[in-house]
CSV table of C-alpha atoms in Angstrom, one decimal:
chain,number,residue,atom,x,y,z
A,1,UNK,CA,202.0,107.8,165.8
A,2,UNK,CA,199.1,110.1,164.9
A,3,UNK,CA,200.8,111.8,162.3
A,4,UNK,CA,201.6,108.8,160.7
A,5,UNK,CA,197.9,107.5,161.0
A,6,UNK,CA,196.9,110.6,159.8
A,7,UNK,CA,198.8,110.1,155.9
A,8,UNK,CA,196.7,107.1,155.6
A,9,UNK,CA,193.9,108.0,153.1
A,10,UNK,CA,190.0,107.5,154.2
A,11,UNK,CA,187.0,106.9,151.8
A,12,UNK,CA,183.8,108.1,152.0
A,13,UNK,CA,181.3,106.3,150.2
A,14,UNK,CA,178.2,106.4,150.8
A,15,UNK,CA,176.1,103.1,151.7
A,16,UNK,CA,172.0,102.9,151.3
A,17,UNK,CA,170.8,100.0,152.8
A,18,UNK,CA,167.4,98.4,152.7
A,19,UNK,CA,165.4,95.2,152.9
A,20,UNK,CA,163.3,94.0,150.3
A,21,UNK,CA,159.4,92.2,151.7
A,22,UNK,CA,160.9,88.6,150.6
A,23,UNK,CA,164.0,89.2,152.7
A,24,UNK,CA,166.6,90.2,149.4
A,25,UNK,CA,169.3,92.8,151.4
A,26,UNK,CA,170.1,95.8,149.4
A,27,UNK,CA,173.0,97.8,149.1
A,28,UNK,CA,173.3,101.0,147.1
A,29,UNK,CA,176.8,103.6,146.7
A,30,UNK,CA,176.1,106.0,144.8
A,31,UNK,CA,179.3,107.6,142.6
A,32,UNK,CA,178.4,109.8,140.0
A,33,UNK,CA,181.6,110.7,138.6
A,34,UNK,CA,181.6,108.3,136.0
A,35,UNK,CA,178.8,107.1,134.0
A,36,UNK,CA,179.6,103.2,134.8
A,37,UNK,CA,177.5,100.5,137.6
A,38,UNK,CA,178.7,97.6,138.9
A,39,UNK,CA,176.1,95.0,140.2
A,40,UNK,CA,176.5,92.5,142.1
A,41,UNK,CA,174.7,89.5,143.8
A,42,UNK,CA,176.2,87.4,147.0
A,43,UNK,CA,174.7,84.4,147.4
A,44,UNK,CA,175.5,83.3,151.1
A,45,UNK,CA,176.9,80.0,149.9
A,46,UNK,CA,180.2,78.3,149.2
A,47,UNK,CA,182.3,75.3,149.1
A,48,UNK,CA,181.9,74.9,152.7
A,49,UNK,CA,178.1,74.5,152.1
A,50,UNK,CA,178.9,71.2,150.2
A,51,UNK,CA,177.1,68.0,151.7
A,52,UNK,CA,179.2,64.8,152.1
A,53,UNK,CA,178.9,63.3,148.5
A,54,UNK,CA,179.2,66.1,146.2
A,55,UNK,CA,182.3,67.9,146.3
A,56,UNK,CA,182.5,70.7,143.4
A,57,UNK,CA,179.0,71.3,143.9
A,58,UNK,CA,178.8,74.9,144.9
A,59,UNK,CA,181.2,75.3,142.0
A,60,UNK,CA,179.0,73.5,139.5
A,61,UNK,CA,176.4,75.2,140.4
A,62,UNK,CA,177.9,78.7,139.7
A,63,UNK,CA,178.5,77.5,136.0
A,64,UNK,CA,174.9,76.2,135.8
A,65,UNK,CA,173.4,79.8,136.7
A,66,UNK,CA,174.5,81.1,133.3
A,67,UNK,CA,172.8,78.4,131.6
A,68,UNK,CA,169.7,80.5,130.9
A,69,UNK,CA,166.6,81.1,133.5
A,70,UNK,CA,162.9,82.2,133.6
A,71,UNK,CA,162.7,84.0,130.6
A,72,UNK,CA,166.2,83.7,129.4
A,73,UNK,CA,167.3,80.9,126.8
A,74,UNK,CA,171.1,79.7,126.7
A,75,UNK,CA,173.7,82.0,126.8
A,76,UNK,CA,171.5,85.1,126.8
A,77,UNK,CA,172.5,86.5,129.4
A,78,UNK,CA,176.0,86.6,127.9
A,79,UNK,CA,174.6,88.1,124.8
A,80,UNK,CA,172.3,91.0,126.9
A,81,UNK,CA,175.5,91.7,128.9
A,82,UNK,CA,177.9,92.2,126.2
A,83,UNK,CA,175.6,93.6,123.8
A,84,UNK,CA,175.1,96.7,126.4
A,85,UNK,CA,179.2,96.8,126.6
A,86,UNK,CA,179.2,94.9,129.8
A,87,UNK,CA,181.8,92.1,131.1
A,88,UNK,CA,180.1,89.7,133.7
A,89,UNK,CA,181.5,87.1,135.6
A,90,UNK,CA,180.7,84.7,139.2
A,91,UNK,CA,182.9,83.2,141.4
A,92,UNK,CA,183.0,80.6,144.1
A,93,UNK,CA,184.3,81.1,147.8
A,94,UNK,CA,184.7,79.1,151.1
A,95,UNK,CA,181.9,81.0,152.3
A,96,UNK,CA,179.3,82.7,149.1
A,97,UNK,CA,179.0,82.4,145.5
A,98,UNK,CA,179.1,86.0,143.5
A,99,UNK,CA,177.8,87.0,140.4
A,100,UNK,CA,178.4,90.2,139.0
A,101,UNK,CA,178.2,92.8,135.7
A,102,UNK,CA,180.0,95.9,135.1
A,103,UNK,CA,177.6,98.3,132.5
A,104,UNK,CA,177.3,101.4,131.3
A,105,UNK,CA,175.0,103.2,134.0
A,106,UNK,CA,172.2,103.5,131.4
A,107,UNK,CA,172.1,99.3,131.1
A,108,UNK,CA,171.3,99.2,135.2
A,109,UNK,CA,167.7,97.9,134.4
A,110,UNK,CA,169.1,95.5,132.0
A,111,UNK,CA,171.4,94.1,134.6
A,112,UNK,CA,168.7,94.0,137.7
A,113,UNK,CA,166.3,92.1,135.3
A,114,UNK,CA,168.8,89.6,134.5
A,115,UNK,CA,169.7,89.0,138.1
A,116,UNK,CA,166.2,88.8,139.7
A,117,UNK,CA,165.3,86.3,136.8
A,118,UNK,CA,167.9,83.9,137.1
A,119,UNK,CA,167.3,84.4,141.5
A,120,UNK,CA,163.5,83.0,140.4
A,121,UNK,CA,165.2,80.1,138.9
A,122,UNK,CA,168.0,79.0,136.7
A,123,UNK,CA,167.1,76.6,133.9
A,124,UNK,CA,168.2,72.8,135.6
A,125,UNK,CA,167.8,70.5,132.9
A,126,UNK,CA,170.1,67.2,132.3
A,127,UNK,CA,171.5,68.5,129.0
A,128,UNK,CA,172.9,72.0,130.9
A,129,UNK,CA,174.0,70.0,134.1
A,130,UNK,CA,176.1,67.6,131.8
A,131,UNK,CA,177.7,69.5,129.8
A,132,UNK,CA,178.7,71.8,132.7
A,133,UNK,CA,180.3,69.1,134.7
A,134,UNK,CA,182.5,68.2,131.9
A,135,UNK,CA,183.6,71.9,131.4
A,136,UNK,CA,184.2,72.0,135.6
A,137,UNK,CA,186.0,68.5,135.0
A,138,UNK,CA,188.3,70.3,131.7
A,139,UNK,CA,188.9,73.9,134.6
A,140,UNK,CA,190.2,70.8,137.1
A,141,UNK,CA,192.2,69.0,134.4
A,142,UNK,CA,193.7,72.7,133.3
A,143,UNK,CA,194.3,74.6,136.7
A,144,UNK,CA,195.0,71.2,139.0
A,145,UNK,CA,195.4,68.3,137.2
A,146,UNK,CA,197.2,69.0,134.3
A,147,UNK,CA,199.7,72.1,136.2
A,148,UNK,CA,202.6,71.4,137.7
A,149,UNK,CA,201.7,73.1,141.9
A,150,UNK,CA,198.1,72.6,141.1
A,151,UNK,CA,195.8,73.1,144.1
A,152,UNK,CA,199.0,74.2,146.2
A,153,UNK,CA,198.1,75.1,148.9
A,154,UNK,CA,194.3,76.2,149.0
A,155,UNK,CA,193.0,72.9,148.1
A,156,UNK,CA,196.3,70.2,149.4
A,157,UNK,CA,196.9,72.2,152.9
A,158,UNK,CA,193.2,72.6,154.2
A,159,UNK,CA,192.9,68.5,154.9
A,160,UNK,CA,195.9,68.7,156.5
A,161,UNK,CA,195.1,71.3,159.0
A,162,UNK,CA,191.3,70.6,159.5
A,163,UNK,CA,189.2,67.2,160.6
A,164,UNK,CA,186.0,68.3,159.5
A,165,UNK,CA,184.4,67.3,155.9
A,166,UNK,CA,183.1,71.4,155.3
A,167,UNK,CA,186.7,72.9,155.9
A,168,UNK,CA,189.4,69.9,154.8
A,169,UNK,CA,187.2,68.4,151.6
A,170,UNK,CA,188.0,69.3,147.6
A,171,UNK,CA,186.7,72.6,146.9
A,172,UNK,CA,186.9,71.6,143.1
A,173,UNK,CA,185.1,68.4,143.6
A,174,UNK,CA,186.2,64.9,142.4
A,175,UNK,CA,185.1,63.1,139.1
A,176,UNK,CA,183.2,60.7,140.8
A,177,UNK,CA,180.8,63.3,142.8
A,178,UNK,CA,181.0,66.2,139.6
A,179,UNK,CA,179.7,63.0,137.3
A,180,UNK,CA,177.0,61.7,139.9
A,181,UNK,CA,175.4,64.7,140.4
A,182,UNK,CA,171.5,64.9,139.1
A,183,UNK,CA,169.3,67.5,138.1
A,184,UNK,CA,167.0,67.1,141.8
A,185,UNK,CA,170.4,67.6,143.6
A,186,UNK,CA,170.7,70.8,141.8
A,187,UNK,CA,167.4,71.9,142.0
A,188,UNK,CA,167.3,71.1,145.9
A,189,UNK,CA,170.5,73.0,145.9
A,190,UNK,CA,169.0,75.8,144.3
A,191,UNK,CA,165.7,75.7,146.8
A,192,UNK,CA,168.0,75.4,149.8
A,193,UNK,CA,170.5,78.4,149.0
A,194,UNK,CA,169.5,80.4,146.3
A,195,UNK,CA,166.5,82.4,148.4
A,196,UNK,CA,165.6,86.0,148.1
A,197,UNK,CA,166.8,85.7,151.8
A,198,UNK,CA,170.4,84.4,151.3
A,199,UNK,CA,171.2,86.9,149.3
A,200,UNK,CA,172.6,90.6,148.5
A,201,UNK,CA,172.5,92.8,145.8
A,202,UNK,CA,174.8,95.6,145.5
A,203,UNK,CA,174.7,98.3,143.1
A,204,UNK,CA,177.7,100.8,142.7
A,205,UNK,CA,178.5,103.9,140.6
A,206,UNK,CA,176.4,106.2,138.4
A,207,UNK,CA,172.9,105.6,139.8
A,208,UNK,CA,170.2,108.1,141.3
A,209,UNK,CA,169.1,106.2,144.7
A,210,UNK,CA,165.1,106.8,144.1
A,211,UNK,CA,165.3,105.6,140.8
A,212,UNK,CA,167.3,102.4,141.3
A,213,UNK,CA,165.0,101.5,144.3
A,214,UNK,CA,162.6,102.0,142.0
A,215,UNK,CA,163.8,99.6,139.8
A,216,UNK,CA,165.0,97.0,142.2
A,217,UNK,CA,161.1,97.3,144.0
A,218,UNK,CA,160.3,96.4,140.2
A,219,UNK,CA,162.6,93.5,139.4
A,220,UNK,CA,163.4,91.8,142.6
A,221,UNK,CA,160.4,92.3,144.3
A,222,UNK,CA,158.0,89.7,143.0
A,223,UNK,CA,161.3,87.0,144.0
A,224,UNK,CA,159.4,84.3,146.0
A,225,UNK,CA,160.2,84.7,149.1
A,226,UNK,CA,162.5,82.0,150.6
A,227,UNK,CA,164.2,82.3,154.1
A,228,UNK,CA,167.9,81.7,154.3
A,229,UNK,CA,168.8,78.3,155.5
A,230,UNK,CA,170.1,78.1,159.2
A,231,UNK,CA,174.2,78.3,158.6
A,232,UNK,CA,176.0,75.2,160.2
A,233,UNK,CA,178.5,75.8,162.7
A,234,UNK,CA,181.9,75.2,161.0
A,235,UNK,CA,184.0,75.7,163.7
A,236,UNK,CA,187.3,73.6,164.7
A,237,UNK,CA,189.3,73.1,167.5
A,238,UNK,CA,192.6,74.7,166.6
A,239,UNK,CA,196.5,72.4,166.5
A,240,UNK,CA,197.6,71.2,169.5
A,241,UNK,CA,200.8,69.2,167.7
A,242,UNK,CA,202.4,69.9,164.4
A,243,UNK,CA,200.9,68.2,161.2
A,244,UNK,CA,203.1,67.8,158.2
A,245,UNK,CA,202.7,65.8,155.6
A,246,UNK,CA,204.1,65.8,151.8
A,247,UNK,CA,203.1,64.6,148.2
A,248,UNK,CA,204.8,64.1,144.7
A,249,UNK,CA,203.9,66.5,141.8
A,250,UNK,CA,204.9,64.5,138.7
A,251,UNK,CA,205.0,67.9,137.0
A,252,UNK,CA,206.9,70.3,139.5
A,253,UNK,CA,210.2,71.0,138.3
A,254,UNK,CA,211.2,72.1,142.0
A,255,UNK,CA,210.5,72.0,145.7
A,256,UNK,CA,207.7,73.7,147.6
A,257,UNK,CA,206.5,74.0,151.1
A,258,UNK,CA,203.4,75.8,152.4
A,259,UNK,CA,202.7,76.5,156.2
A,260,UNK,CA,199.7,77.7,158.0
A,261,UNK,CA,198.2,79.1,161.3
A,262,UNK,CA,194.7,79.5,163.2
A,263,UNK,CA,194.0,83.4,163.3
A,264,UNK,CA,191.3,84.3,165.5
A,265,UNK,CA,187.1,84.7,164.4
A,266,UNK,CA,187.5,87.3,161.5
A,267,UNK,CA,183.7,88.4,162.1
A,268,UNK,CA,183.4,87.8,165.6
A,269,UNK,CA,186.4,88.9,166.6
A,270,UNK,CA,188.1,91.2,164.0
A,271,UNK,CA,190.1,93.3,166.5
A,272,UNK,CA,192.1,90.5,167.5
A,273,UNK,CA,192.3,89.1,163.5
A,274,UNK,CA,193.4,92.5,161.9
A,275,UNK,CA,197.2,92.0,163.3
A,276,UNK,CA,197.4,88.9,161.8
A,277,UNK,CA,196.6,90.2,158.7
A,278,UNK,CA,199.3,93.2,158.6
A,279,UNK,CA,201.7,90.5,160.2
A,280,UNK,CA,201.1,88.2,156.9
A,281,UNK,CA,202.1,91.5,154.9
A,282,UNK,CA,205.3,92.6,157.4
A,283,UNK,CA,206.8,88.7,156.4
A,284,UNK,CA,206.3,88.9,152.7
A,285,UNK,CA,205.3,92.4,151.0
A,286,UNK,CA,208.0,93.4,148.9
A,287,UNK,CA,212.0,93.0,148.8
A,288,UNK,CA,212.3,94.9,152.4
A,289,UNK,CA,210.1,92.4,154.4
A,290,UNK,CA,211.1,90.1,156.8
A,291,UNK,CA,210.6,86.9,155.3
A,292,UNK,CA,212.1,88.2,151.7
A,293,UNK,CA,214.9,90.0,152.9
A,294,UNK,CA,215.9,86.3,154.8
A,295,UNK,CA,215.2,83.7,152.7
A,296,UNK,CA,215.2,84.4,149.3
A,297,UNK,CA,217.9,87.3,149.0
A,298,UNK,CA,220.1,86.6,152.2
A,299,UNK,CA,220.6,82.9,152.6
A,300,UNK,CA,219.2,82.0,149.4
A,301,UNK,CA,217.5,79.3,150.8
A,302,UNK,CA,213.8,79.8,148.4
A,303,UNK,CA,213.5,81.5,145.2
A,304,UNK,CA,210.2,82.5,145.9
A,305,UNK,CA,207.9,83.6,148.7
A,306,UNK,CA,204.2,84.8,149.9
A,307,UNK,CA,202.0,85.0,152.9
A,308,UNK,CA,198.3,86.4,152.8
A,309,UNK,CA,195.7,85.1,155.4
A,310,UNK,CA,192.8,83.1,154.1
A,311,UNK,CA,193.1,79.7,152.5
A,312,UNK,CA,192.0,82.0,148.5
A,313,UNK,CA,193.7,85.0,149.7
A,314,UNK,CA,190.7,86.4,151.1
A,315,UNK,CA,191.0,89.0,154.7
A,316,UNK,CA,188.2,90.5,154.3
A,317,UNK,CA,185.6,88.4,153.1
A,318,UNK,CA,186.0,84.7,155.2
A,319,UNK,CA,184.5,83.4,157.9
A,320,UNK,CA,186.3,81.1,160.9
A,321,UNK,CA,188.2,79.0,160.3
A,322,UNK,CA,190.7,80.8,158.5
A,323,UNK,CA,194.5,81.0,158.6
A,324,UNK,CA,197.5,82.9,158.2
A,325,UNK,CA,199.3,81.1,155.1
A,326,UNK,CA,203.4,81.2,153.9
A,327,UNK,CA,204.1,79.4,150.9
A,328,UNK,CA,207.6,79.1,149.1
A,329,UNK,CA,209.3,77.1,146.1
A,330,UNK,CA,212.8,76.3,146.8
A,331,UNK,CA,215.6,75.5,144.2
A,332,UNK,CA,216.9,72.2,143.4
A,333,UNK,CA,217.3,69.9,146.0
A,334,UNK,CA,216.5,73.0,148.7
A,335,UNK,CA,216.1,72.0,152.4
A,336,UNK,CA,212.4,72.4,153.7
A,337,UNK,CA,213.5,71.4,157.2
A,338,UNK,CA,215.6,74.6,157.3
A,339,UNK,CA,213.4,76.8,155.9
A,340,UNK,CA,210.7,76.1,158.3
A,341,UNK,CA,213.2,76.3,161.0
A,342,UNK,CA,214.2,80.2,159.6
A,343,UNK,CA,210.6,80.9,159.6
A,344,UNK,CA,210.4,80.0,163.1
A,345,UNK,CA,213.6,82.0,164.1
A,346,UNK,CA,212.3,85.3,162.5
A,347,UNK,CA,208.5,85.0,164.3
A,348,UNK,CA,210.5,84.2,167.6
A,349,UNK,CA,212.7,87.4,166.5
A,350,UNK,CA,210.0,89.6,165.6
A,351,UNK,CA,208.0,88.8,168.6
A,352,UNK,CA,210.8,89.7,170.9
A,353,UNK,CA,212.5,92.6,169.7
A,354,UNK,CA,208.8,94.1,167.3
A,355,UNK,CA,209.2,95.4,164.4
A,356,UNK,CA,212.2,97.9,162.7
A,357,UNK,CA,212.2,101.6,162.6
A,358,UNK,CA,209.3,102.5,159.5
A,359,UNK,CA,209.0,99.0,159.3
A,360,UNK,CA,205.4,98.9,159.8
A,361,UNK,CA,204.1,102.5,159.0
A,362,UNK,CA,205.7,101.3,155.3
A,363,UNK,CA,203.6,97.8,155.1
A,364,UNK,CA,200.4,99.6,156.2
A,365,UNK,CA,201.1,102.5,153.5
A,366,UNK,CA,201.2,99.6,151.1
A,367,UNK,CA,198.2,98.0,152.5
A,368,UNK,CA,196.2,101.2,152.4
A,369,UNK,CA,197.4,101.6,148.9
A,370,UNK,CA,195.7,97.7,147.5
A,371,UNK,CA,192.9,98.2,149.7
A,372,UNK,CA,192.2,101.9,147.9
A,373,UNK,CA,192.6,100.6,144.7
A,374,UNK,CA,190.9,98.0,144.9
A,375,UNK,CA,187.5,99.6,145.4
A,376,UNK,CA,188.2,102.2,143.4
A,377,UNK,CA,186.7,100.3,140.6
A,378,UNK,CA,183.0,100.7,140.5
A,379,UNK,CA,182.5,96.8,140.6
A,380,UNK,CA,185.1,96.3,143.5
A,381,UNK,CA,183.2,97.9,145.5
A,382,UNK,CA,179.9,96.7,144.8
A,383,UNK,CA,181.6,92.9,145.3
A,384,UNK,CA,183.1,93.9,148.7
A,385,UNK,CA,180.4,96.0,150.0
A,386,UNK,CA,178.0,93.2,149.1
A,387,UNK,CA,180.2,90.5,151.3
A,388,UNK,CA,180.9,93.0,154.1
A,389,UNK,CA,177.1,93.2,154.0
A,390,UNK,CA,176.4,89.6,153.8
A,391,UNK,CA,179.2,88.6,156.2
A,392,UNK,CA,178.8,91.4,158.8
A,393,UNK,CA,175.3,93.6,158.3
A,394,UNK,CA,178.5,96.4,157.8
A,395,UNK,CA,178.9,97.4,154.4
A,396,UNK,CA,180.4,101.0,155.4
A,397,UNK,CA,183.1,99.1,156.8
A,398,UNK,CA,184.9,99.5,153.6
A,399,UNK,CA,185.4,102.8,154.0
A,400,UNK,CA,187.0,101.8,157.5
A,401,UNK,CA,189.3,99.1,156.3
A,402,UNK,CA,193.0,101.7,155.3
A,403,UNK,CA,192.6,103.4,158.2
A,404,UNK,CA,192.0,100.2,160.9
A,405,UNK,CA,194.6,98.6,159.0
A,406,UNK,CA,197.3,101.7,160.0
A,407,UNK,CA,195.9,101.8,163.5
A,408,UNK,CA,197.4,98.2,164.4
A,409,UNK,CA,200.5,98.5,166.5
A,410,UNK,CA,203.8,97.4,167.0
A,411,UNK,CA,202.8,95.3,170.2
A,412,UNK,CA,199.8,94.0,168.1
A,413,UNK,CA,201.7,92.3,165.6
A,414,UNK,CA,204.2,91.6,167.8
A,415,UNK,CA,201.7,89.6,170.1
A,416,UNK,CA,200.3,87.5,167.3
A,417,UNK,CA,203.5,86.5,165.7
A,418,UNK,CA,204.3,85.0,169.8
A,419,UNK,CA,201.5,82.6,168.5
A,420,UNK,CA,202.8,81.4,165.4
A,421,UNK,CA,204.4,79.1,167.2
A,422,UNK,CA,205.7,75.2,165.0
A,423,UNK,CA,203.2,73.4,167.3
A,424,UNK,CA,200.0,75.2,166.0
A,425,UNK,CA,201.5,74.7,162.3
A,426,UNK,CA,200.2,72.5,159.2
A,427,UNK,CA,202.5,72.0,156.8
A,428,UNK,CA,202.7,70.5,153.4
A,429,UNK,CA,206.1,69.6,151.0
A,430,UNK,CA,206.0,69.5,147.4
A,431,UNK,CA,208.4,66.6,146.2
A,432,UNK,CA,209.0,67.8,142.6
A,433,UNK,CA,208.6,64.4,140.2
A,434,UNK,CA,209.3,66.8,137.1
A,435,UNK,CA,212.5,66.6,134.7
A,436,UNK,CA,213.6,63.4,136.1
């Protein structure tokens, strides 16, 4: 067991941490083997944040802070970005909004100035919040709307398995609450999440420490300072019964079925939540895995198949409550009754006789491998170092993550597959409505 712990590569990279006066956490890994930063800013908000009313809001409001800021007219940051040979992006979770640049490592001031001035305040005016909610409205119309599985499963299983409006509710928001939206609700929005104190900036790559403090003291100091709001308690009781329920997609050709799981606290209680995630890998990685080998190229039963834990994919980076996830399209007229049933032999089966000979060492090697490359990028790391940060006060922990991942035993995965049991299982059915 040691030696084969032992092949399982490590990290080192280093982690400077500090605290800005108006409460901004900073997180610094230097790497100067390249002359490229990445920067990023978490935002400790997400679609879970959303109040009753406004579904799509914490999305919105991700498009609205490139809409130009302090100093910053329209699309300039776009243009200051690019112009230094930059790409730049944000993103919206369950649990924090990200926003983030890759540079050359002599554009790092650039980068921290745009940042800290749209943190001051993004411009909020009635001509950028309109024409943003009809370019969230065309992303629904293109990725949900108008695509046949669109939304399947991360937004159509969540209401199935949850009660509560913060975990079970539209992620992408409906019409209705994207076109009632005003400029006070985003500017309370902003006030509420967008502090100096809800926040994390993470630089990664070609920087000197000293200096980049320097410059961070410089840009992001004069923030106003704005405590981060007290976080709600989102927790759930877990299934006591099965839930299933199904929908027609007018423009899936073929059948689909997506089941899920309670896992325990990811934060609070990670040692009992990292089997869980190998377990989602041992069912689906690759052509050799359980879940593979049996359904799609044994009895034929699905042509397709994946499992990952968190409702976006997401181990390392969610808070409770969170799931283990299988998902699987079927071909014409395919039986989702007995695929659900094989799913449950093979848990019953793995949890009583635990896994083959090399079956696990190979899934963790694997695992290792993503989680390596992953955050080999400078900007990868910034991103995950800036959640671990945000999430746990444990940005090193990347460096952790290959080898806790190949420390997980046999009896560990074995154990939480016993819980994956039809009784604490949502499940949804695609009814294909295409090519009729």
């Amino acid at each position: 067991m040691a030696a084969r712990r032992s092949r399982i590569p490590a990290t080192k990279y280093p982690v400077e941490r500090f605290t800005l006066d108006n409460g901004l956490r900073v997180v610094l890994t230097p790497d100067r083997s390249a002359p490229v930063i990445g920067v990023a800013v978490v935002y400790d908000v997400g679609i879970r944040s959303e109040p009753e009313g406004r579904t799509g809001f914490a999305h919105l409001f991700e498009h609205l802070m490139f809409q130009g800021s302090e100093n910053l007219e329209k699309l300039a940051h776009f243009r200051h970005v690019q112009g230094a040979g930059g790409t730049f992006n944000g993103s919206t979770h369950l649990d924090y909004t990200d926003y983030f640049e890759t540079l050359p490592s002599n554009a790092l001031e650039r980068a921290l100035f745009l940042e800290a001035d749209r943190m001051r305040g993004p411009r909020l005016t009635e001509e950028n919040l309109r024409n943003q909610v009809d370019v969230v409205k065309e992303e629904i119309r293109v990725n949900v709307l108008n695509r046949p599985y669109g939304g399947f499963p991360w937004l159509t299983l969540p209401p199935v398995m949850f009660d509560t409006f913060p975990n079970a509710h539209d992620g992408y928001g409906s019409f209705v609450d994207l076109e009632s939206a005003t400029v006070p609700d985003a500017a309370d929005f902003f006030r509420r999440y967008y502090a100096s104190g809800n926040a994390v900036l993470a630089v990664s790559g070609d920087i000197d420490v000293a200096e980049a403090t320097t410059l961070i003291e410089r840009h992001f100091g004069d923030v106003p300072a704005r405590p981060a709001p007290e976080r709600p308690d989102f927790a759930e009781p877990d299934l006591t019964g099965e839930r299933r329920t199904s929908y027609t997609d007018e423009l899936a050709p073929l059948p689909a079925v997506a089941g899920a799981w309670r896992v325990p606290d990811p934060i609070t209680d990670f040692a009992a939540y990292l089997p869980y995630v190998v377990l989602a890998e041992v069912l689906t990685d690759g052509d050799a895995s359980r879940l593979v080998e049996r359904l799609v190229q044994r009895d034929r039963t699905v042509t397709s198949l994946g499992g990952y834990v968190g409702f976006m994919g997401d181990p390392f980076d969610v808070r409770d409550p969170t799931a283990l996830l299988l998902q699987a399209h079927l071909p014409p007229g395919g039986d989702v009754d007995k695929v659900l049933r094989t799913v449950d032999e093979e848990l019953d089966r793995l949890a009583t006789d635990g896994v083959a000979e090399g079956e696990l060492a190979r899934t963790q090697a694997r695992m290792a491998t993503h989680l390596l490359r992953d955050t080999d990028a400078v900007l990868g790391r910034a991103l995950q170092m800036a959640v671990l940060e945000q999430q746990r006060g444990e940005p090193g922990l990347l460096n952790d993550l290959p080898r806790l991942v190949g420390e997980v035993t046999d009896e560990q995965v074995r154990a939480a597959a016993a819980t994956l049991r039809p009784e604490r299982r949502a499940s949804i059915e695609v009814i294909p409505g295409g090519n009729r």
